[in-house]
Coordinates of C-alpha atoms and ligand atoms in Angstrom, one line a residue:
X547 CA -19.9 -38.4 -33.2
X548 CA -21.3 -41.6 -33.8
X549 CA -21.2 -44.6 -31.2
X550 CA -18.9 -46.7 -33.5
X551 CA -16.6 -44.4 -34.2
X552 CA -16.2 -43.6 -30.7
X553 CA -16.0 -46.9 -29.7
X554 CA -13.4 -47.5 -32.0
X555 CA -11.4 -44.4 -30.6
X556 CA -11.7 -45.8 -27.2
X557 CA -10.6 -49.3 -28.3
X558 CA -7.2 -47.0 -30.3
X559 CA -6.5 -45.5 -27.2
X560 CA -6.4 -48.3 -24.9
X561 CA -4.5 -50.1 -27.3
X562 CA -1.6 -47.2 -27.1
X563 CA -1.8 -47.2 -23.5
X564 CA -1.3 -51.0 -22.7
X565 CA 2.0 -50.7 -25.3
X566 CA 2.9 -47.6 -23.6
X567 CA 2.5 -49.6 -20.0
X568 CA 4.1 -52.5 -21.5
X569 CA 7.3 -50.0 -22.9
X570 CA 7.9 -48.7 -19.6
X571 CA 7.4 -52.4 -17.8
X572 CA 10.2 -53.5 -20.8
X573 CA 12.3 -50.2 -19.5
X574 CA 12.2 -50.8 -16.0
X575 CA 13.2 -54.6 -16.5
X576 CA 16.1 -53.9 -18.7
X577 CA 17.1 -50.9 -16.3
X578 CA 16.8 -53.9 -13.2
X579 CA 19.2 -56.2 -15.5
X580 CA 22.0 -53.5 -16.0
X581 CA 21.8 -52.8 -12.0
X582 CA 22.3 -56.1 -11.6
X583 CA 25.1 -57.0 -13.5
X584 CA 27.1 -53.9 -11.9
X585 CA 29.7 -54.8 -9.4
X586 CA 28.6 -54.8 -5.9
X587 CA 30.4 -51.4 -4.4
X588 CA 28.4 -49.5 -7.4
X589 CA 24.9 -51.4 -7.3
X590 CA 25.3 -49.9 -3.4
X591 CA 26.3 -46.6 -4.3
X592 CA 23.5 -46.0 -7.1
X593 CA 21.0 -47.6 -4.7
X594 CA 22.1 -45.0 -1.8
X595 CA 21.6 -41.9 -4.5
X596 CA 18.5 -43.6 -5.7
X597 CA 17.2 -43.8 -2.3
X598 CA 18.4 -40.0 -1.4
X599 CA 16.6 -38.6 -4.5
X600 CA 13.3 -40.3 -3.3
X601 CA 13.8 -39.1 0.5
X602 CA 14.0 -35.7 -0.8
X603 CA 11.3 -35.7 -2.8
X604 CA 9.0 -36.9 -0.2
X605 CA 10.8 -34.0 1.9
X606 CA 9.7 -31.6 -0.8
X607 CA 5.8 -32.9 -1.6
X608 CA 5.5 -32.4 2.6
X609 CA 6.7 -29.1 2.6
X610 CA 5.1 -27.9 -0.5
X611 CA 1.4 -29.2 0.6
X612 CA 2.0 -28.3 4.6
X613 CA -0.2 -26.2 6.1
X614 CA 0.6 -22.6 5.4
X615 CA 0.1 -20.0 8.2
X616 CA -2.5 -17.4 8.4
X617 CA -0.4 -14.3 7.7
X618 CA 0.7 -12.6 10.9
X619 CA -1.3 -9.3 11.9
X620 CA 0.6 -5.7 11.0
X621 CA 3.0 -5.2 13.2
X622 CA 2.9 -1.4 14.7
X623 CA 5.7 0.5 16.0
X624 CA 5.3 1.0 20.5
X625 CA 3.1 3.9 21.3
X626 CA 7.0 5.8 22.4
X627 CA 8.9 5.8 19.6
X628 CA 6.0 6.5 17.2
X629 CA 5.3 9.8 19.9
X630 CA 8.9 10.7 19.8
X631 CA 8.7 10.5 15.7
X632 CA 6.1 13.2 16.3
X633 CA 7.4 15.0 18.8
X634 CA 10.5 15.5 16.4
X635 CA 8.2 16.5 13.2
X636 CA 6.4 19.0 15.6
X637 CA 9.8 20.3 16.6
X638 CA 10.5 21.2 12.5
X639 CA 7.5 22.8 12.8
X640 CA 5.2 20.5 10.3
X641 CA 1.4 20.0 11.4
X642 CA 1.0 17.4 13.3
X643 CA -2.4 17.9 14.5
X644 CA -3.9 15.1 12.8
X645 CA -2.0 12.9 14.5
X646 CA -1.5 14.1 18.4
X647 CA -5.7 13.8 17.6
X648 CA -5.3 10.6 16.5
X649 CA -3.4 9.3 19.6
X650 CA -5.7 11.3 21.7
X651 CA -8.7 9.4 20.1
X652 CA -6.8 6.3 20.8
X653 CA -7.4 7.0 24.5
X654 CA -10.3 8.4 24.5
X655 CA -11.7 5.4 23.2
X656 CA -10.0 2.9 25.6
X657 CA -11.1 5.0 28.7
X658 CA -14.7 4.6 27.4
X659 CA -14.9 0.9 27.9
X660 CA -17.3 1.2 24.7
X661 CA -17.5 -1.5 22.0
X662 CA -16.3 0.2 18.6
X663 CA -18.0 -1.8 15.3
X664 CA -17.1 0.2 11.9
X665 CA -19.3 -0.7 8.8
X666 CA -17.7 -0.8 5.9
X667 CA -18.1 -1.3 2.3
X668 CA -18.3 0.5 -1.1
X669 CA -20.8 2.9 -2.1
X670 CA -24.5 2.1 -2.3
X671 CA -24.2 -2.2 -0.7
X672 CA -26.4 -1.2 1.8
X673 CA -23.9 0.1 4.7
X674 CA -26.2 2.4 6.1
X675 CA -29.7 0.3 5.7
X676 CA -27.7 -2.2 7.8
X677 CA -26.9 0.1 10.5
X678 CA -30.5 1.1 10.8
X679 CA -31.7 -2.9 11.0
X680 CA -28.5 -3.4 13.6
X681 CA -29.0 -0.3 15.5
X682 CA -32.6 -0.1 16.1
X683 CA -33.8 4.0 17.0
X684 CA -30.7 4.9 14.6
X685 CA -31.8 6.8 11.4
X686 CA -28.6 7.4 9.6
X687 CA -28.9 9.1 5.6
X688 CA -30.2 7.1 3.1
X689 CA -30.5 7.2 -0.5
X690 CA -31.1 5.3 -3.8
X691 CA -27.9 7.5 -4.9
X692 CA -24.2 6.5 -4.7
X693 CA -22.1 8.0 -2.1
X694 CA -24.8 9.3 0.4
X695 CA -23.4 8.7 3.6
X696 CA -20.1 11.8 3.4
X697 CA -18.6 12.1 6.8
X698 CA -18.4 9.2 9.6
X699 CA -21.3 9.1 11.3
X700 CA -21.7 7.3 14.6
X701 CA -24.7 5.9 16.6
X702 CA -24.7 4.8 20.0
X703 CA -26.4 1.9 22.0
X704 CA -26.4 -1.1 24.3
X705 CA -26.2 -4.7 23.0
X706 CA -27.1 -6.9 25.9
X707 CA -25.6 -4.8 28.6
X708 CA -22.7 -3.5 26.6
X709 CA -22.5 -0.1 25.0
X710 CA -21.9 0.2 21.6
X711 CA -20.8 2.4 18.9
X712 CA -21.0 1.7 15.5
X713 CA -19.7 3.7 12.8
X714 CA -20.9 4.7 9.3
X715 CA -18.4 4.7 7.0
X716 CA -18.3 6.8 3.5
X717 CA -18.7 4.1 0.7
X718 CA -15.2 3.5 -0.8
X719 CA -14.6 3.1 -4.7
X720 CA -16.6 6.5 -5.4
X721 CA -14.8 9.1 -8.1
X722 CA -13.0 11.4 -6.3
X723 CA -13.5 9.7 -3.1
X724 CA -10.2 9.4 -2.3
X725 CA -10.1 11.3 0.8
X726 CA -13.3 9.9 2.0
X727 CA -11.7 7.2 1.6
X728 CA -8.9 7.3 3.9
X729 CA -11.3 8.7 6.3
X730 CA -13.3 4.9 6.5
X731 CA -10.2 3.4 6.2
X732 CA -9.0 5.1 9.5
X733 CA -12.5 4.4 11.1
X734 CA -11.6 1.1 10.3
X735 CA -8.5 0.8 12.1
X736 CA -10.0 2.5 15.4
X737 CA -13.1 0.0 15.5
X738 CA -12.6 -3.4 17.7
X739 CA -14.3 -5.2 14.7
X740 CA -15.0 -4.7 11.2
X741 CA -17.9 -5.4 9.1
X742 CA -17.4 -5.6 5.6
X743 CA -20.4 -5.1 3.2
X744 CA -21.0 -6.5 -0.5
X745 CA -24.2 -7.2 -2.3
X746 CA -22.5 -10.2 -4.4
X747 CA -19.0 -11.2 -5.8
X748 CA -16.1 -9.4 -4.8
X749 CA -14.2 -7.5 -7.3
X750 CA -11.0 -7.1 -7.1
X751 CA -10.7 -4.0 -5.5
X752 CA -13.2 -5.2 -2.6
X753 CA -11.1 -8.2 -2.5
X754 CA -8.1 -5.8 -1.9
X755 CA -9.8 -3.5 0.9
X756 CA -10.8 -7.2 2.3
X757 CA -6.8 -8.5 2.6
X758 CA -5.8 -5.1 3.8
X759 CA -8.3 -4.7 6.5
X760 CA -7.5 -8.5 7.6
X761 CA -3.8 -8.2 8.0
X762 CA -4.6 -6.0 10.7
X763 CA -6.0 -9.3 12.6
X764 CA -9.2 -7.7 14.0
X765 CA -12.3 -9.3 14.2
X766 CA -13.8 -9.0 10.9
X767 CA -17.2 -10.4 9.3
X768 CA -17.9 -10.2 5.4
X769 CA -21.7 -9.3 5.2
X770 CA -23.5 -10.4 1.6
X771 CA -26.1 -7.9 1.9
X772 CA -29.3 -7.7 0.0
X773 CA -29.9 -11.4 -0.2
X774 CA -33.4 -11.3 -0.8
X775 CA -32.7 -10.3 -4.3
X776 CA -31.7 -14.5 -5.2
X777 CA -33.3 -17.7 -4.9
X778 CA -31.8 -19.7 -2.1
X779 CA -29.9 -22.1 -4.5
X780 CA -28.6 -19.0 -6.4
X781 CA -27.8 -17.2 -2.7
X782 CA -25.8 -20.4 -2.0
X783 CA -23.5 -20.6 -5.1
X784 CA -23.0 -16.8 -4.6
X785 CA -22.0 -17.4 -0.7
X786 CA -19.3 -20.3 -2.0
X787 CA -18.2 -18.2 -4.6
X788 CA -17.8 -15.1 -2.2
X789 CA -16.0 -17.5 0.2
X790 CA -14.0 -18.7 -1.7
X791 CA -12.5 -15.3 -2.9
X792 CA -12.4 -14.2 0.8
X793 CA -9.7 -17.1 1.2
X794 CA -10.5 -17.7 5.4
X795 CA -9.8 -13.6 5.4
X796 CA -12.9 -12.7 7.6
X797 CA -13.9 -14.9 10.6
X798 CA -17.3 -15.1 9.0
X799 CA -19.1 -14.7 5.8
X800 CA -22.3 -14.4 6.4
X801 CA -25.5 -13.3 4.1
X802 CA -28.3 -11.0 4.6
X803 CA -30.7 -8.9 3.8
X804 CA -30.7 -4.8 5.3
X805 CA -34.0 -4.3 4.4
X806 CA -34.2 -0.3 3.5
X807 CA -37.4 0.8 1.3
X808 CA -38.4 0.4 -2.3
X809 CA -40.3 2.1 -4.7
X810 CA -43.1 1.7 -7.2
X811 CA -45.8 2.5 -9.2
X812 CA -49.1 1.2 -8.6
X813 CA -52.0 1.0 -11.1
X814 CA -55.0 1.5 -9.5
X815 CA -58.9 0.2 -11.0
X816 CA -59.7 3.8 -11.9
X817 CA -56.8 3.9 -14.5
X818 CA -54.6 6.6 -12.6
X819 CA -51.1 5.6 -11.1
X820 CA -50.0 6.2 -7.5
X821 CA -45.7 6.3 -6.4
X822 CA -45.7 3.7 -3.6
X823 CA -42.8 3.3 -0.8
X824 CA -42.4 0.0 1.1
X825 CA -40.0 -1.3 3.5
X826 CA -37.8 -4.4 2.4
X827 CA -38.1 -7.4 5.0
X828 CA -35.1 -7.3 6.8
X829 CA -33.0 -10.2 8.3
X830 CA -30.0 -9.5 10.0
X831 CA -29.6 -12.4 12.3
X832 CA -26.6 -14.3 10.4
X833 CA -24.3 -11.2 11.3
X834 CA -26.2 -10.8 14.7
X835 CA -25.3 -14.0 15.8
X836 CA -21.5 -14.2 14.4
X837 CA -21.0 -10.7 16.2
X838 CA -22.2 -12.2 19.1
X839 CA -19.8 -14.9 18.9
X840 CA -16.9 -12.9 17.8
X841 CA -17.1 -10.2 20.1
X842 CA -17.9 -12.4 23.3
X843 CA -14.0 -11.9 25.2
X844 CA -15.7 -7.6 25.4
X845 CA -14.0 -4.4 24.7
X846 CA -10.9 -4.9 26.9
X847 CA -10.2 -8.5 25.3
X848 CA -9.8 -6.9 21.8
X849 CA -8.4 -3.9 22.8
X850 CA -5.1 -4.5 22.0
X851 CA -5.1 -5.7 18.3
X852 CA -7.1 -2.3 18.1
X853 CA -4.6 -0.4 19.6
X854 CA -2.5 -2.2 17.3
X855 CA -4.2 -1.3 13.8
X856 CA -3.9 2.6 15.2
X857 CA -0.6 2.3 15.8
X858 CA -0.5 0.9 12.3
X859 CA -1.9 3.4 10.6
X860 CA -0.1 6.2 12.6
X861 CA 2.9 5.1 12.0
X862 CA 2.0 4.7 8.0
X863 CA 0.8 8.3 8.2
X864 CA 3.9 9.9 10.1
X865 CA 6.1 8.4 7.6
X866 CA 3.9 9.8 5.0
X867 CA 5.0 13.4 7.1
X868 CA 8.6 12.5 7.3
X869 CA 8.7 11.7 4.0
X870 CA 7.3 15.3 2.7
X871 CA 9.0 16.9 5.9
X872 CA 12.8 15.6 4.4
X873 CA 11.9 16.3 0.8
X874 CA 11.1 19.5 1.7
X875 CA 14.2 20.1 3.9
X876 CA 16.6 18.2 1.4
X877 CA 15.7 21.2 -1.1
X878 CA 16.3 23.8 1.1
X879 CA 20.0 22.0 1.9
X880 CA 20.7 21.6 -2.1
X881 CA 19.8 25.4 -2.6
X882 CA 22.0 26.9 0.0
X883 CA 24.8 24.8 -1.1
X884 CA 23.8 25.7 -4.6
X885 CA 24.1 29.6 -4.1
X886 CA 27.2 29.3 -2.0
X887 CA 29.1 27.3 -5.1
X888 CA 28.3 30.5 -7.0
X889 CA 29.3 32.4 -5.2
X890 CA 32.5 30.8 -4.7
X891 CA 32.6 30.0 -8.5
X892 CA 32.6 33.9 -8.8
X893 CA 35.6 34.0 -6.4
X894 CA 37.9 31.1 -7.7
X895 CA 37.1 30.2 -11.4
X896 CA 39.7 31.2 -13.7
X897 CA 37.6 31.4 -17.5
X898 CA 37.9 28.4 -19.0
X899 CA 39.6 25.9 -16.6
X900 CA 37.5 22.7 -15.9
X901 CA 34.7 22.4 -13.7
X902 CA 36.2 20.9 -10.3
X903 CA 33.7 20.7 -8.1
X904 CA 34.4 22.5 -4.4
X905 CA 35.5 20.4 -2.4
X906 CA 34.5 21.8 1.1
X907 CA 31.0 22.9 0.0
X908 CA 30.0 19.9 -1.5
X909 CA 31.3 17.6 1.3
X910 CA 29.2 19.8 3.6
X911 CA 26.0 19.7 1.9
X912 CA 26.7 15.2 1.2
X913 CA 26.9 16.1 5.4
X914 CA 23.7 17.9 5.3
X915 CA 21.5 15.7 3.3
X916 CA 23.2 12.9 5.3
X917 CA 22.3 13.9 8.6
X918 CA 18.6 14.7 7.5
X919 CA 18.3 11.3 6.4
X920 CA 19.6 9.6 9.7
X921 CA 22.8 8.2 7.4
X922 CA 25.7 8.0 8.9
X923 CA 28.8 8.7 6.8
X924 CA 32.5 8.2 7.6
X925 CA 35.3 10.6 5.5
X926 CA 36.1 8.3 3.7
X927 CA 32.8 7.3 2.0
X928 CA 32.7 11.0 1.2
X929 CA 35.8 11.3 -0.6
X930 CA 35.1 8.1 -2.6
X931 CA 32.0 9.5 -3.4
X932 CA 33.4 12.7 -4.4
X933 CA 35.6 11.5 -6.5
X934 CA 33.3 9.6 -8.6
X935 CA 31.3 12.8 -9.2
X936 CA 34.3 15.0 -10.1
X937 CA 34.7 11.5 -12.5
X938 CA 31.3 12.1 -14.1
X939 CA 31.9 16.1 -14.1
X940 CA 35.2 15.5 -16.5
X941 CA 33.3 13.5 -19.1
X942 CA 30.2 15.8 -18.7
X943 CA 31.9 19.4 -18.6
X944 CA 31.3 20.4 -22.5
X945 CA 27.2 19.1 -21.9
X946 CA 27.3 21.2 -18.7
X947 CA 28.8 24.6 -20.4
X948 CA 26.4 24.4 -23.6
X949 CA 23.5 24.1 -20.9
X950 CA 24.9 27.1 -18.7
X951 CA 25.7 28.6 -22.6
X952 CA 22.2 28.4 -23.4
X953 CA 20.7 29.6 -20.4
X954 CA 22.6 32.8 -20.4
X955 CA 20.8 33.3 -23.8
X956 CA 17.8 32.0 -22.5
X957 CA 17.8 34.4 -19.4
X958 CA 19.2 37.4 -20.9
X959 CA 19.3 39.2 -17.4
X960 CA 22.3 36.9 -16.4
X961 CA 24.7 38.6 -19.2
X962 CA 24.0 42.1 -17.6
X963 CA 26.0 40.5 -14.2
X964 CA 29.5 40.3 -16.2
X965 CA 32.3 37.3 -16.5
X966 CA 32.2 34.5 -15.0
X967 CA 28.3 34.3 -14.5
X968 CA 29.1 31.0 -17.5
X969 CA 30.9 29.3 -14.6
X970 CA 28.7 30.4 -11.7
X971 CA 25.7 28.9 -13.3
X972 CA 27.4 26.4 -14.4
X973 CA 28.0 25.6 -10.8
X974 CA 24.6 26.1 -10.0
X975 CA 22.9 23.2 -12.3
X976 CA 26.2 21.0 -11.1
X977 CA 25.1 21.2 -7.4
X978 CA 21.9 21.3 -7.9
X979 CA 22.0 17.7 -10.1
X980 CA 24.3 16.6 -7.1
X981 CA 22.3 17.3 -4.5
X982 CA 19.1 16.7 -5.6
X983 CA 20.7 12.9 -6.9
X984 CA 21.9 12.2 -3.6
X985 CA 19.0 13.6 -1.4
X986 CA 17.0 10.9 -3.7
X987 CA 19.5 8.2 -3.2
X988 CA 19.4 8.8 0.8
X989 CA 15.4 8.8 0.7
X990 CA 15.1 5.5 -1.0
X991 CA 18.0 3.4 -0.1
X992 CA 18.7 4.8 3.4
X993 CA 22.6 5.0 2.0
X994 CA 25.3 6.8 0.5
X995 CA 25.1 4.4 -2.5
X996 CA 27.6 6.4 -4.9
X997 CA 27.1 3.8 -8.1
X998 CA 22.9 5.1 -7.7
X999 CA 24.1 8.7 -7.0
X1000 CA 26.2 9.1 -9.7
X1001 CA 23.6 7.5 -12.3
X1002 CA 21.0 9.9 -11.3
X1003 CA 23.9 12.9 -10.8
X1004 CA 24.3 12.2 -14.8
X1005 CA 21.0 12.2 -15.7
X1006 CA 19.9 15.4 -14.0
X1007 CA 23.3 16.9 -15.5
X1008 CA 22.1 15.9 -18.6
X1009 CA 18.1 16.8 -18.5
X1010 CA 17.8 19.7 -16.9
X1011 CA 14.0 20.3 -17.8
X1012 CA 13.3 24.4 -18.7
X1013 CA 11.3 25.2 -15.1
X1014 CA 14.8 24.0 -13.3
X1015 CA 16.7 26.2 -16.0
X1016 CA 14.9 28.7 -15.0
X1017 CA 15.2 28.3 -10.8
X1018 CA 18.7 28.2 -11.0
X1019 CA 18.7 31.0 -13.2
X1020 CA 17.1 33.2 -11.0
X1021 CA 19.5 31.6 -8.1
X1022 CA 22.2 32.5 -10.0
X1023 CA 21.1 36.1 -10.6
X1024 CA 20.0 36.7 -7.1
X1025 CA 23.1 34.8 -5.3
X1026 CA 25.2 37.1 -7.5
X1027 CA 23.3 40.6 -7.1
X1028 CA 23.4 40.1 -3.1
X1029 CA 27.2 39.0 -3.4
Ligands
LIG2118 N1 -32.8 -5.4 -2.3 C1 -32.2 -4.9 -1.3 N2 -31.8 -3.6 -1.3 C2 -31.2 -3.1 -0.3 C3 -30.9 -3.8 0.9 N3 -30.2 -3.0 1.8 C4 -30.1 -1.8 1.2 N4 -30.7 -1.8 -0.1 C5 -30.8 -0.7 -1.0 O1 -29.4 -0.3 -1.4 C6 -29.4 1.1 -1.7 C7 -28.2 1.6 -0.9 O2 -28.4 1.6 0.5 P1 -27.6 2.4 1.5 O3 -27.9 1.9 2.8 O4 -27.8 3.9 1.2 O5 -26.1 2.1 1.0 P2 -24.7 2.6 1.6 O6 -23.8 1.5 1.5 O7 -24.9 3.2 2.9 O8 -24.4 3.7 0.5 P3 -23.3 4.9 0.6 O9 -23.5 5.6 2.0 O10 -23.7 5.7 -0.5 O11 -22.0 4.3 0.5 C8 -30.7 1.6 -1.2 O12 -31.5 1.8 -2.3 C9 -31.3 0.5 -0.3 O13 -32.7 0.5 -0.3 C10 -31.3 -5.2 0.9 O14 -31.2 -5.9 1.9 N5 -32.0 -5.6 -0.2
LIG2119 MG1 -24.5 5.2 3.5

């Protein structure tokens, strides 16, 4: 663009902007004229709302730039109720192993009086090579390939009078690594501090791991390893940018370089080639030193936010049991109840009247599935629930005989058992849709919501998928064969 022509764009645009200025100056004057020539009782009264509108907005720009909170650490059930969770999963006879281990490791650990550091990181950012510059005497599995370092290794020492154990983590992010995996990320938890190695910008799942290892409120230092690869102008933007996507997560951010060995060919005068191996320099001091700083209050001081991040993690993984243990057990519930309404279907069912659900069998199993779910239900919950199933049975009793229709063709075996077997199965995929509907409603709302039940109650009615056919067929033929 030439200098002219900008010059006269400039002089355009300040022209516009000195009428604009001048426009709202005209405005404001005109506005100040009409407010003056009001009466004095509403020149008061548009004064006071004028001057509540700017209070509030003041109120609002202060609490919209205040200073927000670091989020609070995870907050872990006590060490009793979690045992009495497990104590109760042990008694239902689940494994539970894993996690009396976990609890014992828990003490174990505090009885040592041992500082705990885990090392963290995805594959291949140097986890290892920095244990090996930290720990010196430590030789811990290296290799140029990704996912070396498979189970959690430890190594043992003495920092200035204090013993030590830091832990090798497997590298997270690897395919298939999933349960490796959880495995650092439990090492992680039972450490006193973290260290969390990268070898540049975060992605986004790094940045992830990085928020969920620091809502657990542990001291925890992000190491930019293998620093020696930049020039110290390049290393600096790639610190700000790194610190920036941390977002005052770690207590530090610090960069260095492992060291660890490269390789390379060397010509030599005579023409031949020779494979060379030589050891990076390694500087470590940056995470040395902010170590040193953050683990100054000793293993006692930080012994409780660790304790807390178990406790965290235990109480994620018992749920995790709970959850399968009550799936499991709600199954069990909806197939008893299931072969005892054909059976009674057998009994009762004159062919052709309506399906009306059984009253006293399907109020026991909404009892059942209750119970299992720590739900308490009153009567009268039941009956209004009850009633909006046999509601959903009367529009859905044609879709529910051409299903039972089509599985006796389906399952030719089932015709051999004689009349009524239309009704009993019938029964069978009804209960089944009602159980299974509410044992899903108790799991995820922790109520007898009947409105949720119902919805899914239709839809399972509706979709019964050819494996399920073929359960309740086989239900249906057993239940009546052992009659
Ligand atoms: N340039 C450079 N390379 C490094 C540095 N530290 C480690 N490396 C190299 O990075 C590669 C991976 O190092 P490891 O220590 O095995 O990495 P890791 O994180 O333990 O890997 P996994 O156990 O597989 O997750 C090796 O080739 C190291 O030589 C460093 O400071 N600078
Ligand atoms: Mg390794």
């Amino acid at each position: 663009m030439s200098s002219r022509l900008r010059l006269l764009l400039a002089a355009v645009g300040l022209l516009a902007f000195v009428w604009l200025l001048l426009a709202a100056l005209d405005r404001a004057l005109a506005l100040a004229q009409r407010f003056m020539g009001l009466p004095a009782g509403m020149r008061w009264l548009l004064g006071l709302v004028l001057l509540l509108l700017a209070l509030a907005g003041v109120a609002f720009g202060v609490w919209w730039l205040r200073p927000r909170k670091p989020r609070a650490p995870v907050t872990a059930p006590d060490r009793a109720s979690l045992e009495a969770r497990i104590e109760k999963l042990r008694e239902a006879e689940t494994d539970v192993e894993e996690l009396r281990n976990e609890l014992g490791e828990l003490d174990r650990r505090r009885a040592s009086a041992r500082m705990y550091l885990a090392v963290f990181g995805e594959i291949s950012t140097g986890k290892s090579t920095l244990i090996a510059a930290l720990v010196p005497g430590a030789t811990p599995a290296r290799d140029a390939r990704g996912g070396t370092t498979r189970e959690v290794a430890t190594y043992d020492t003495t920092v200035d009078g204090q013993d030590w154990t830091v832990a090798d983590v497997p590298g997270s992010s690897e395919a298939d690594g999933e349960a490796r995996e959880r495995m650092a990320r439990e090492e992680a938890l039972r450490a006193h501090a973290v260290v969390y190695v990268c070898a540049g910008d975060l992605t986004r799942t790094q940045g992830e791991e990085l928020r969920w290892l620091g809502d657990f409120g542990k001291p925890l230092v992000l190491a930019v390893n293998k620093a020696d690869q930049w020039h110290a102008d390049e290393l600096d933007r790639i610190l700000d940018h790194v610190r920036e996507q941390a977002g005052g997560i770690p207590d530090a951010v610090v960069a260095i370089s492992a060291g660890g060995e490269e390789r390379f060919t060397r010509h030599l005068a005579d023409g031949s080639t020779e494979d060379v191996t030589r050891r990076r320099a390694a500087n470590v001091r940056p995470l040395r030193d902010a170590l040193d700083r953050l683990l100054a209050p000793g293993a006692a001081a930080l012994e409780t936010q660790r304790e807390n991040a178990v406790l965290a993690g235990l109480h994620e993984r018992t749920g995790e049991r709970e959850r399968a243990y009550r799936d499991e057990e709600a199954q069990r519930i909806v197939r008893r109840y299931a072969r005892r309404a054909i059976v009674g279907a057998m009994a009762a069912v004159a062919p052709g009247s309506d399906l009306v659900i059984q009253g006293a069998l399907a109020t026991g199993m909404v009892r059942a599935l209750a119970s299992l779910h720590d739900v308490r239900v009153t009567d009268v919950e039941i009956d209004s629930l009850l009633r909006q199933v046999r509601m959903t049975l009367r529009t859905g009793t044609s879709v529910v005989l051409a299903i039972a229709g089509n599985a006796l063709k389906a399952f030719p075996g089932l015709g051999t058992l004689g009349g009524g077997v239309l009704h009993a199965f019938a029964y069978a995929l009804i209960f089944d849709s009602f159980g299974r509907a509410l044992a899903a409603t108790l799991a995820e709302r922790h109520a007898l919501d009947q409105d949720d039940a119902s919805a899914r109650m239709r839809e399972l009615l509706g979709d019964a998928g050819t494996a399920r056919l073929r359960q309740l067929a086989e239900l249906t033929g057993e239940a009546l064969r052992n009659r």
